[in-house]
Amino acid sequence: MSGSLWLKPPASTPPLAAPPRPRPAPEVPAGPGPAPDPLDELAARLDAFVAAAVHPDEIAALLESDGMTDAHIRLTYGRNDSFALAEDLYARVERCHPEPPPRTRGGRVRAEGLGGCLLRGLVFALPGLAYVLAGPLLAAGPGRYGLPAGTVPLLAGAVTGWVWNQALSHRAHTWLGLGDRAAAARALLTGAPAGALAGTAVALAAARDGELPAAVFAAGQSLYLAAATVLLVLGRERALLAALSPLAGALPALRWDLPDPFRAGLPALSLAAAVLVAARALRPGTARGAAGRGGPPLGTSVPYGLFGLGSGLLVLDAGLGESPAAGAGAVIALTLSMGPAEWLLHRFRGGSLARLRTLTTAREFRRAVTGTLVLCLGGYLTVLLALALAATLLWPGAPWPAPERLLTLLLLGTVLWLGLLLQAFGAVLGAAAVCLLAAAAQTLEPAAGPLAAGGAAAVLAVLTRALLVRPTAHRL
């Protein structure tokens, strides 16, 4: 939801051994005696990396990444290819797995804490109270496509904001990962207002007669999404929570009717507070950066925007149930579950790294990672189910969800969690493609919702296991 979960400054990662460089065969010494074995020299140079490897394929990947060709390997080391050379290196060097680096007070520790992740889940869900307050003010009369009045411009603006801000947060996180917080702030300073303008323009274009109040609310929604993106990327969740605190006044609206000025004033107050806090957070980081430094390619952030589009459409489909009350429980559960989901992603990462340090065979590692994956996914689905049932009990007039609705929700949760996991490990393009196809299937044929979600969950499960059972996928 807020970019890659383990991007951090390169200085905090312990350096690996220097990669091998193809070099000419050593000259034969003039004196008597055998020539030194170049394989021994290579093993000594790569001792730290080879000792930490849990499978020869890791070593082969390092050799190939530096352009060591099979012809060079045959000429210099007398082995057929990089895999044969990697197996010999693996056999020559004793296993010695390094301890994890000591934790610092940086952003990663903050993100790994359960309290911090729950806080993020809360700030994801609290903006929903603005819809509870402003709902009666948005539009009158019947809406389009069987939806409540004013829904179309709201959805159009929201989806535009999700797409833009997912891509923007990835770009800003990339700058943070490079250790350039000022560049990240500048990216947010230019990208966040542009995203707010784009969401507003799309909402206004989608509005029809009688939906101007909904379009105005959608403009505020776009502005809030921009401000929230800034604060979440910069780690200011507590400031965002404070800005959202006026929305707690929406709780009485679940039971009683409230005056219109009250309904309009509380969301406006929260919006103004969020924008001011975001602007203040950006001020220290807008200084000019180092001259001539190129930024990360813009195209690398596009898949993250596409993943935001696919996952956003899937969540919207879950919220458009037989009635607004029926869909509200699903949306509340999904948004609140994003906090535990993020924590479980970090738990999976930590468990996998622990197995990488302690296990000595690829088979043991595959089995351990698969078990950790099943446990973390099962834990997330348990939390999601509990939140869905609790939201149904607390939401006035919400019908008890049918078994097929709960099954669809759990399948959707599987898709979202596995998609976030793939995104965190850099395989975002596959996750985005699967989510977009599932969302398209549900949009074109709503009755195919469970089938589309189930198919997407199965495909993502296969992709996730195929990627994450490889030790090289877990290298920091």
PDB file of C-alpha atoms in Angstrom, residues 110 161 323 423 456:
ATOM      1  CA  ARG A 110       9.208   1.118  12.576  1.00  0.00           C
ATOM      2  CA  GLY A 161      -6.048   8.360  -7.171  1.00  0.00           C
ATOM      3  CA  SER A 323     -26.896  -3.437  -0.755  1.00  0.00           C
ATOM      4  CA  GLN A 423       5.159  -6.683  -5.193  1.00  0.00           C
ATOM      5  CA  ALA A 456      -6.509 -15.371  -9.545  1.00  0.00           C
TER       6      ALA A 456
END
